[in-house]
Coordinates of C-alpha atoms and ligand atoms in Angstrom, one line a residue:
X1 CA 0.0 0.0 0.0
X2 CA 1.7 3.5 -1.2
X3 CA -1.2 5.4 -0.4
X4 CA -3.9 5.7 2.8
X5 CA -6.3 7.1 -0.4
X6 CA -8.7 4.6 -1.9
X7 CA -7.3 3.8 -5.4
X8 CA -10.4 5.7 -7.1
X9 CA -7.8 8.0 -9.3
X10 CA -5.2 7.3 -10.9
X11 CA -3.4 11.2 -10.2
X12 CA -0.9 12.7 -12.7
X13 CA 2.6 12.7 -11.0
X14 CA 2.6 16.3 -9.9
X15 CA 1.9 18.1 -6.3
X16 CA 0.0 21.9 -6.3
X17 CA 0.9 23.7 -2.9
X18 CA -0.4 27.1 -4.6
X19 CA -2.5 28.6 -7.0
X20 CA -3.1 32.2 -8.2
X21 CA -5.4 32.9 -11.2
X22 CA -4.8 31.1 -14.4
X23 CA -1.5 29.6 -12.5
X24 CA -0.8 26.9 -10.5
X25 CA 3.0 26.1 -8.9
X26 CA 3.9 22.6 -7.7
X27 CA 6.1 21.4 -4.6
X28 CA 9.1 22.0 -7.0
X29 CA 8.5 25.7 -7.5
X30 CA 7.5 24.6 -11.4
X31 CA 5.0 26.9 -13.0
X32 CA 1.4 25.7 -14.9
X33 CA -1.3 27.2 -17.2
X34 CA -4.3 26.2 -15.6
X35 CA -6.8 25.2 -18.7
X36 CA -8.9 22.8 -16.9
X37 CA -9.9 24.5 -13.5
X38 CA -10.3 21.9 -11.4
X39 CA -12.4 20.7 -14.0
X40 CA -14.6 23.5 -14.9
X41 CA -14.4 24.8 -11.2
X42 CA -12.1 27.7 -10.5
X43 CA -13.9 29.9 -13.1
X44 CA -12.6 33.2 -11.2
X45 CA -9.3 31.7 -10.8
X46 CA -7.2 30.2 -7.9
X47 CA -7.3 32.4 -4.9
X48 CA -9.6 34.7 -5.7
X49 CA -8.8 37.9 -3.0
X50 CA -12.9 38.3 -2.8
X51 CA -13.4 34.8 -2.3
X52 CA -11.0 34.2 0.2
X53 CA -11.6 37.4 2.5
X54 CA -15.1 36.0 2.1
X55 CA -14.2 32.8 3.3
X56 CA -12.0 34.0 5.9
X57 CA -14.8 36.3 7.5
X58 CA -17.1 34.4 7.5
X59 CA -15.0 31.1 9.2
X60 CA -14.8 34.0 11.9
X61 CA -18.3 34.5 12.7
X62 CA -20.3 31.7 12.0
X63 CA -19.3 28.5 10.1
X64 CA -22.5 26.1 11.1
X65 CA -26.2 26.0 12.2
X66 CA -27.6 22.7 10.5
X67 CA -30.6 23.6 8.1
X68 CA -32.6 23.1 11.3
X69 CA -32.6 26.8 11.6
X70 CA -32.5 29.9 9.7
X71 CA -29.4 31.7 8.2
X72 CA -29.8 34.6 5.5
X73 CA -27.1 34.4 3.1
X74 CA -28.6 30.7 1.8
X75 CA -31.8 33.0 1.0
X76 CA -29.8 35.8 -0.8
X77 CA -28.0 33.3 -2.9
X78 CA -30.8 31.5 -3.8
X79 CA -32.8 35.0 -4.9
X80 CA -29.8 35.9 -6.8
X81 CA -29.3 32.3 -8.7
X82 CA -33.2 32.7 -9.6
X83 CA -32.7 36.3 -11.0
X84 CA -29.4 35.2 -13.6
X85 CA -31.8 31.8 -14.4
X86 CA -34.1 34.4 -15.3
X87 CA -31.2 36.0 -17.1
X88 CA -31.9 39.3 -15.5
X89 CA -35.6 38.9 -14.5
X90 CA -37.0 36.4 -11.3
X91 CA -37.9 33.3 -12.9
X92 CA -40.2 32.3 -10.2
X93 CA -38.3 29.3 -8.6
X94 CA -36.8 28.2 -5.0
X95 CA -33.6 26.4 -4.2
X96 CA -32.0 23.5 -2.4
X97 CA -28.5 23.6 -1.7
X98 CA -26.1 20.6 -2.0
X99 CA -22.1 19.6 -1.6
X100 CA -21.8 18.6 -5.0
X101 CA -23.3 18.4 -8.7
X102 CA -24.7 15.1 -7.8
X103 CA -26.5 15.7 -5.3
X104 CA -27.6 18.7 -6.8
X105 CA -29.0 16.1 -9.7
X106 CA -30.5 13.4 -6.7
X107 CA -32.5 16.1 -5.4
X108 CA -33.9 17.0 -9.0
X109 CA -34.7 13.1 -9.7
X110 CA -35.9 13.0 -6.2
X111 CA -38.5 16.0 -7.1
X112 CA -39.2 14.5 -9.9
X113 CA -40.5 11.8 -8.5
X114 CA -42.6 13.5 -5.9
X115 CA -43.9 15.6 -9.0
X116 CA -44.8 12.9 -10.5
X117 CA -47.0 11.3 -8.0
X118 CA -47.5 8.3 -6.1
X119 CA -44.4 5.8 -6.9
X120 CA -44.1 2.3 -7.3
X121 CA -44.8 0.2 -4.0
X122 CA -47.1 3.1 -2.6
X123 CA -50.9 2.6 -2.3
X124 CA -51.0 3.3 -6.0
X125 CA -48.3 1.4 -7.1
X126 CA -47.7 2.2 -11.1
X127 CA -49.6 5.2 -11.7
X128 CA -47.2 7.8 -10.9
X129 CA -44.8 9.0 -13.3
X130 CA -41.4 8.5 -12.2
X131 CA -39.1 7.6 -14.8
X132 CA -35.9 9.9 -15.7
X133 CA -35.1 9.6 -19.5
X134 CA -31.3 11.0 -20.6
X135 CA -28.5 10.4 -23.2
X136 CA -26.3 8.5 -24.1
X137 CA -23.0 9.8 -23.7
X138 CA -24.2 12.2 -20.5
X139 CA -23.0 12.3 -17.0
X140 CA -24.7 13.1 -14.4
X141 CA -22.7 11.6 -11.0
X142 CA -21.7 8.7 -9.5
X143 CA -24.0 7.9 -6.5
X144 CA -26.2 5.1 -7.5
X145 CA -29.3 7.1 -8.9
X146 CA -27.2 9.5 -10.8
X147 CA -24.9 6.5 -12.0
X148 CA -27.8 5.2 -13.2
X149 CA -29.0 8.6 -15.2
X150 CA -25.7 8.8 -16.9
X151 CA -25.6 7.5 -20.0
X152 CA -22.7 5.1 -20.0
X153 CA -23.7 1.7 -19.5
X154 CA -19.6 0.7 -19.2
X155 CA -20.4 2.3 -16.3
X156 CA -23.0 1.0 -14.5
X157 CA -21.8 -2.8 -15.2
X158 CA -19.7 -3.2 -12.0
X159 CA -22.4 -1.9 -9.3
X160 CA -25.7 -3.5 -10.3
X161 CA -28.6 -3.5 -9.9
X162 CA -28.6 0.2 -10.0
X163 CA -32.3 1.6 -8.9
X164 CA -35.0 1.6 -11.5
X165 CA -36.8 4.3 -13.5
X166 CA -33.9 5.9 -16.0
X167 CA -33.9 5.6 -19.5
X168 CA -31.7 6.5 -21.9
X169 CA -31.6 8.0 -26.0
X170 CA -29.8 8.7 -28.3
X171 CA -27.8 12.5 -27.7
X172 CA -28.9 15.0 -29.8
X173 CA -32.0 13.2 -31.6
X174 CA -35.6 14.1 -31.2
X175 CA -37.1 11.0 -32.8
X176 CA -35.3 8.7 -30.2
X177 CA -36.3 11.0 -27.9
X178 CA -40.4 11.2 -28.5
X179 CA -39.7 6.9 -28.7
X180 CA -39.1 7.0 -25.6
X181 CA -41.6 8.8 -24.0
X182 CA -44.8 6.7 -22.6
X183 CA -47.1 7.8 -19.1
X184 CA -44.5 6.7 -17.1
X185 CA -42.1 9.5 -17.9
X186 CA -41.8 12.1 -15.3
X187 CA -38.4 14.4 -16.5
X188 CA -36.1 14.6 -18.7
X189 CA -32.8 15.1 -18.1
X190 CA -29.9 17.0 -20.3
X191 CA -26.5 18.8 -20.6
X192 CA -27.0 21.6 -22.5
X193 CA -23.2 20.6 -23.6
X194 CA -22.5 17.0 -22.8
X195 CA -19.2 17.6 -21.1
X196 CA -17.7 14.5 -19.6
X197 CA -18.7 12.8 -23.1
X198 CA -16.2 14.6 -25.2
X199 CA -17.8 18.3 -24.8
X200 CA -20.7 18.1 -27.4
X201 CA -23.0 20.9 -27.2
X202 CA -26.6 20.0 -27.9
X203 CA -28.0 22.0 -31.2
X204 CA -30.5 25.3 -30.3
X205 CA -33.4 23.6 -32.2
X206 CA -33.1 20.0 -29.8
X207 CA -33.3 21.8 -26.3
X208 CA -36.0 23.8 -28.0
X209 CA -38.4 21.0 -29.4
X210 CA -37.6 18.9 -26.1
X211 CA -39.3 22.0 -24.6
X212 CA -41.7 21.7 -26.4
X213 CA -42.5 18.0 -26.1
X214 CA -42.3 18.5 -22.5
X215 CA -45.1 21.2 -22.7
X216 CA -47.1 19.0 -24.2
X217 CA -46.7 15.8 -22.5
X218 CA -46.5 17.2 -18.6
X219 CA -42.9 16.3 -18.3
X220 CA -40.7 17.9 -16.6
X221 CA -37.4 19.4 -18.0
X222 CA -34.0 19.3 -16.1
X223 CA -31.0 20.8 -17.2
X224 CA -28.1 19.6 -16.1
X225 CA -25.8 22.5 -15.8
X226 CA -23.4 21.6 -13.0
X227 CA -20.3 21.9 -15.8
X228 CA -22.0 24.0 -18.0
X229 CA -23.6 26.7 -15.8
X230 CA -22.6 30.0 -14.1
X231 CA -20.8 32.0 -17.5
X232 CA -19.1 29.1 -18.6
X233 CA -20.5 29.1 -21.9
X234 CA -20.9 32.7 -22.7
X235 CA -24.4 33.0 -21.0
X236 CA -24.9 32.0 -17.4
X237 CA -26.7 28.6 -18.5
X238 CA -26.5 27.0 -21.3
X239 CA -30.1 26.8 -21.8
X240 CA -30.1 30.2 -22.6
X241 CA -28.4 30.0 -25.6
X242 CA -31.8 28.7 -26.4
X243 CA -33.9 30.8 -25.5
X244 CA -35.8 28.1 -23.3
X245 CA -36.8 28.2 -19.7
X246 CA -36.3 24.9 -17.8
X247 CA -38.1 23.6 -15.1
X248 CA -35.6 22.3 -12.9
X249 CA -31.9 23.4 -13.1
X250 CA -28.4 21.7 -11.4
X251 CA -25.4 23.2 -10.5
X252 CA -22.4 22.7 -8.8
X253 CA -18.9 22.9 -9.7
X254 CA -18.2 27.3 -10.0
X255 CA -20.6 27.9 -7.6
X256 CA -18.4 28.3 -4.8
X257 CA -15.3 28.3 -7.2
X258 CA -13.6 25.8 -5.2
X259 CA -15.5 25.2 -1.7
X260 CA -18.3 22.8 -2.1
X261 CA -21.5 23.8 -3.0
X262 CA -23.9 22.7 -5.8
X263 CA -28.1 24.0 -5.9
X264 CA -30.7 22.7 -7.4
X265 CA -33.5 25.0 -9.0
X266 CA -36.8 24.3 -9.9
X267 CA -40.2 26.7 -10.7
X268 CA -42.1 27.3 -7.8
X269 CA -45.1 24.9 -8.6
X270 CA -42.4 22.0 -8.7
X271 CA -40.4 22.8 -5.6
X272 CA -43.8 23.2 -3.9
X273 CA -43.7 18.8 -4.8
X274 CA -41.5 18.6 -1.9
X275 CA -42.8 18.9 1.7
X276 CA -40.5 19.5 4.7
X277 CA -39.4 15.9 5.6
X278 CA -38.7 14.7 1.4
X279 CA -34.9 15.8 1.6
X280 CA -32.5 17.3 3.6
X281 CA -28.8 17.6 3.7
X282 CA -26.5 18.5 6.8
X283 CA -24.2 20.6 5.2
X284 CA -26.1 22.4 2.2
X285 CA -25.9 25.4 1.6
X286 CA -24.9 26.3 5.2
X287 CA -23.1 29.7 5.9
X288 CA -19.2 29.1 4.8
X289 CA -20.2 27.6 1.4
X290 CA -23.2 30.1 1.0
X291 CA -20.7 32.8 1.9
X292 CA -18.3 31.6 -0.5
X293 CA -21.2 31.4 -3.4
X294 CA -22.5 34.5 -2.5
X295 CA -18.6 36.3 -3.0
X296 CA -18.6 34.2 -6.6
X297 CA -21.9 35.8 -7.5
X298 CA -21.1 39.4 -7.0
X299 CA -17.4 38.9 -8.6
X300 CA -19.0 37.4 -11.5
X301 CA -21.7 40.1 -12.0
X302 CA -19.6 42.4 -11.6
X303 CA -16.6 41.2 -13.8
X304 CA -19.8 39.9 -16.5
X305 CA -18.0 36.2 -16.5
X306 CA -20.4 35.4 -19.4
X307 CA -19.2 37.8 -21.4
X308 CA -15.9 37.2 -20.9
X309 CA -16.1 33.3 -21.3
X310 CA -17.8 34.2 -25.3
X311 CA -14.8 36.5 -25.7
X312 CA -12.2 34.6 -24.7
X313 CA -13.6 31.8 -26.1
X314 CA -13.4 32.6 -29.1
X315 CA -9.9 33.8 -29.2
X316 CA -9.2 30.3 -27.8
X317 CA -11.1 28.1 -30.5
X318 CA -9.6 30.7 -33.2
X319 CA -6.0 30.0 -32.0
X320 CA -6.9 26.0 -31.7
X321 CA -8.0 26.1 -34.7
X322 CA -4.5 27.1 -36.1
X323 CA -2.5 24.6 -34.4
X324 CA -1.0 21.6 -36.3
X325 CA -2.4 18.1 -35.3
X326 CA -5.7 19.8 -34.3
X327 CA -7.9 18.3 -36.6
X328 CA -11.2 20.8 -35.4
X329 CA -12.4 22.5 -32.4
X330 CA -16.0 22.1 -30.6
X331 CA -17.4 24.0 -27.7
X332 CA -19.3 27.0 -26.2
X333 CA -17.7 29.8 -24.4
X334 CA -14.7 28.9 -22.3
X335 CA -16.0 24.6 -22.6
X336 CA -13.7 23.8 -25.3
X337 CA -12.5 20.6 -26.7
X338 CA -9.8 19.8 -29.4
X339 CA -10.3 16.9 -31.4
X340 CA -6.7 15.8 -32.4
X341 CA -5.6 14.7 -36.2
X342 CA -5.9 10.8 -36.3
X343 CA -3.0 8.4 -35.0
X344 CA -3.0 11.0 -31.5
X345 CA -3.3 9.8 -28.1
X346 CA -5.1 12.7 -26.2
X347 CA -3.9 11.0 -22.8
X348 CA 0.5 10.7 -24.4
X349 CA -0.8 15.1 -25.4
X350 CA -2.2 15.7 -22.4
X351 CA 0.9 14.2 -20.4
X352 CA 3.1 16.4 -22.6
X353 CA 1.5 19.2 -22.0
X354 CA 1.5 19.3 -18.4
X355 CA 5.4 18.5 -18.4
X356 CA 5.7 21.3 -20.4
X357 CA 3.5 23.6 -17.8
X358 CA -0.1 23.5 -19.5
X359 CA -2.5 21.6 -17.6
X360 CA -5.7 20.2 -20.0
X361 CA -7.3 17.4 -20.2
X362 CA -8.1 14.4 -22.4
X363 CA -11.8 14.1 -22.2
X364 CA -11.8 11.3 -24.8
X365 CA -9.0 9.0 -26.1
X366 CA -8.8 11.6 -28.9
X367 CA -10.0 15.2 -28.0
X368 CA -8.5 17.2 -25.1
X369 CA -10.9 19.6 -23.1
X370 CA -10.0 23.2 -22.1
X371 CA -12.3 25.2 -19.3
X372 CA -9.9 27.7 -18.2
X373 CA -11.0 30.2 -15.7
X374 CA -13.5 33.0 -17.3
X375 CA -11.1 35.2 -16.3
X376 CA -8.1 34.1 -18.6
X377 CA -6.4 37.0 -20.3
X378 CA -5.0 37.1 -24.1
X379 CA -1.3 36.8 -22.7
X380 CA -2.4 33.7 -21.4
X381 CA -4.9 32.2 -24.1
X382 CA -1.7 32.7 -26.2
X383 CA 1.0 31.3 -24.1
X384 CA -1.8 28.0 -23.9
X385 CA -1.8 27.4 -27.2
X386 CA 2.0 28.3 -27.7
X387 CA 3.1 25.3 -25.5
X388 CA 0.1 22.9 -27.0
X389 CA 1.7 23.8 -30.4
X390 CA 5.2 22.7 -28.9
X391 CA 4.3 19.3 -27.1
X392 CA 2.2 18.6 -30.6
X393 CA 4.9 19.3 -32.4
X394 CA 7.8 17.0 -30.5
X395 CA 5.4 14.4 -30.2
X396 CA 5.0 11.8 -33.3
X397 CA 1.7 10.5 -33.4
X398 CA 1.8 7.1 -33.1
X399 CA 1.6 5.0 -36.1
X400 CA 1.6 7.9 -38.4
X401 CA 6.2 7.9 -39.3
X402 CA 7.2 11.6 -40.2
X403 CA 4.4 13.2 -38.2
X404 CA 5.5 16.5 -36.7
X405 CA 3.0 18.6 -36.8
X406 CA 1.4 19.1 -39.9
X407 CA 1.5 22.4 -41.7
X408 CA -2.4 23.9 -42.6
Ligands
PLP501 C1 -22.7 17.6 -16.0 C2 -22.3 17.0 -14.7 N1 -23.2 16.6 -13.8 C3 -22.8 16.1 -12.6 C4 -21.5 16.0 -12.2 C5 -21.2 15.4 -10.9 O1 -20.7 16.5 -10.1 P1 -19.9 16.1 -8.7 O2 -18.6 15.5 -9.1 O3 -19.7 17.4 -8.0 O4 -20.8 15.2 -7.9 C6 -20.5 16.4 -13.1 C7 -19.1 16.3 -12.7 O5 -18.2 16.3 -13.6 C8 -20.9 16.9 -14.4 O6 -20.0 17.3 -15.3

């Protein structure tokens, strides 16, 4: 045994003691390019000053109550998340505060349920809607519910039987969708980009007719936003790219840009589903991570993260787009990923990289996924892709003799 650590990860060979913005030093002293955030979760950078003094003050006056009693900055969080849902207007809807994005998603498939009606076992055992229908290709968490909602069945094989009432489709694709639909179906669940599946955004006109469908069939849709949400693609949700209103939205990861906290959303007439005694949670949304959220909020408001995250984005994808061996770019906003000319190993790239000081990620065996933090400045987009243009460069893609880098 070389570690006390259950053998869960399989960590890259490097130690951060310190983090500041878009950098990141390890025990040596070496200096990184932070493009992956703690995947997707430092959007204001490491350290943040207003996060931390936020932190720090409020780990002076009161750290912990229990959701048996009353704090205020859960409430001023929660009005504020409905208001940029509402993308500048209330949308209407309450909020329960988790530690992570899945739970944020277990309380949504939890509401859901209680939405739906009467479950199977109860009095009226059957007539209650309570299935979950997602995609393929999705990820949604790994406790056994949300296992079970993610669409990767590789997944699920070691820990079944996994609980019933998910079903998944085909990403992206209506008619597999309305398939799959029969009374039983209480929500549908979706990443408005699919990021753990390669970053693959889902098209304006999808989220828009599954909208619709759910209009029209009484089903509920949730958006899963916990990667996608808070600026990170150029809007604060996805959705919005839209134009759609969902009824029930996650959240996690920037939230409290590095202290645990994920929410989920959901119109008032579906929150109203739960009554006190449905769910709970010890430590949501109690005052150092609601402190901590409530700091992100006001920096990102006030620095308009969105806005930044289109703008920077697109510098990014333009510059990616340049670079030899990148065979095309996909994302939204800052949620990038760069598909890599055939014969590449995204993982050998990826290792390369982060030798050489850049720290991304390969999100499948041939794309590596960039979500710097929204607050990434042109120096650095362009040192980024400077080293990623090295490491592709030195590196011969396997199989392919006399690769090094091809010129476009
Ligand atoms: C879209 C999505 N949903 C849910 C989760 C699970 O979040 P957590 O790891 O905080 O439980 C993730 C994590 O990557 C995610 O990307």
């Amino acid at each position: 045994m070389s570690s006390h650590l259950m053998p869960t990860y399989a960590p890259a060979p490097v130690t951060f003691v310190r983090g500041a913005g878009t950098e990141l030093w390890d025990d040596s002293g070496k200096r990184y390019l932070d493009l992956l955030s703690g995947l997707a979760v430092t959007s204001l950078g490491h350290s943040h000053p207003a996060v931390a003094e936020a932190v720090a003050a409020q780990a002076a006056t009161l750290l912990h109550v229990s959701n048996l009693f009353r704090t205020e900055i859960g409430e001023e969080v929660a009005a504020t998340l409905d208001v940029l849902i509402g993308d500048g207007v209330a949308a209407g809807g309450q909020v329960f505060f988790t530690n992570s994005g899945a739970e944020a998603n277990e309380c949504a498939i939890k509401l859901a349920r209680r939405h739906g009606g009467p479950g199977l076992g109860g009095p009226n055992a059957m007539t209650g809607r309570y299935v979950v229908v997602s995609a393929f290709g999705s990820f949604h968490g790994r406790t056994l519910a949300t296992l079970h909602a993610t669409g990767q069945p590789a997944k699920h094989e070691p820990f079944q039987p996994l609980p019933e009432g998910f079903r998944h489709v085909a990403w992206d694709d209506l008619d597999d969708l309305e398939r799959s639909i029969d009374p039983s179906v209480a929500a549908i669940l979706l990443e408005p980009v699919q990021g753990e599946g390669g970053v693959k955004p889902a098209t304006a006109e999808y989220l828009r007719a599954v909208r619709r469908i759910c209009d029209e069939r009484g089903i509920l849709l949730m958006l899963d936003e916990v990667q996608t949400g808070l600026g990170r693609t150029g809007r604060w949700f996805g959705f919005q790219h839209a134009g759609i209103l969902p009824d029930v939205v996650t959240m996690a990861k920037a939230l409290g840009n590095g202290v645990p906290i994920g929410a989920c959303w959901a119109r008032s007439e579906v929150a109203r589903a739960f009554e006190p005694g449905d769910h709970g949670s010890t430590f949501g949304g109690q005052p150092l991570a609601a402190a901590a959220a409530r700091a992100v909020l006001a920096v990102m408001q006030e620095i308009d993260a969105p806005g930044r995250a289109a703008k920077q984005g697109e510098r990014l994808r333009m510059a990616l787009g340049h670079v030899p061996g990148v065979a095309t770019v996909r994302g939204l906003g800052l949620l990038i990923a760069a598909e890599l000319d055939a014969g590449r190993d995204a993982k050998a790239v990826a290792s390369g990289c982060l030798e050489a000081g850049l720290i991304v990620n390969a999100v499948t065996p041939t794309a590596l996924r960039m979500a710097p933090p929204l607050t990434i400045t042109d120096d650095e987009v362009d040192e980024a892709v400077a080293i990623l243009t090295g490491v592709l460069a030195s590196a011969r893609a396997p199989g392919l003799a006399g690769d090094q880098g091809k010129p476009r």
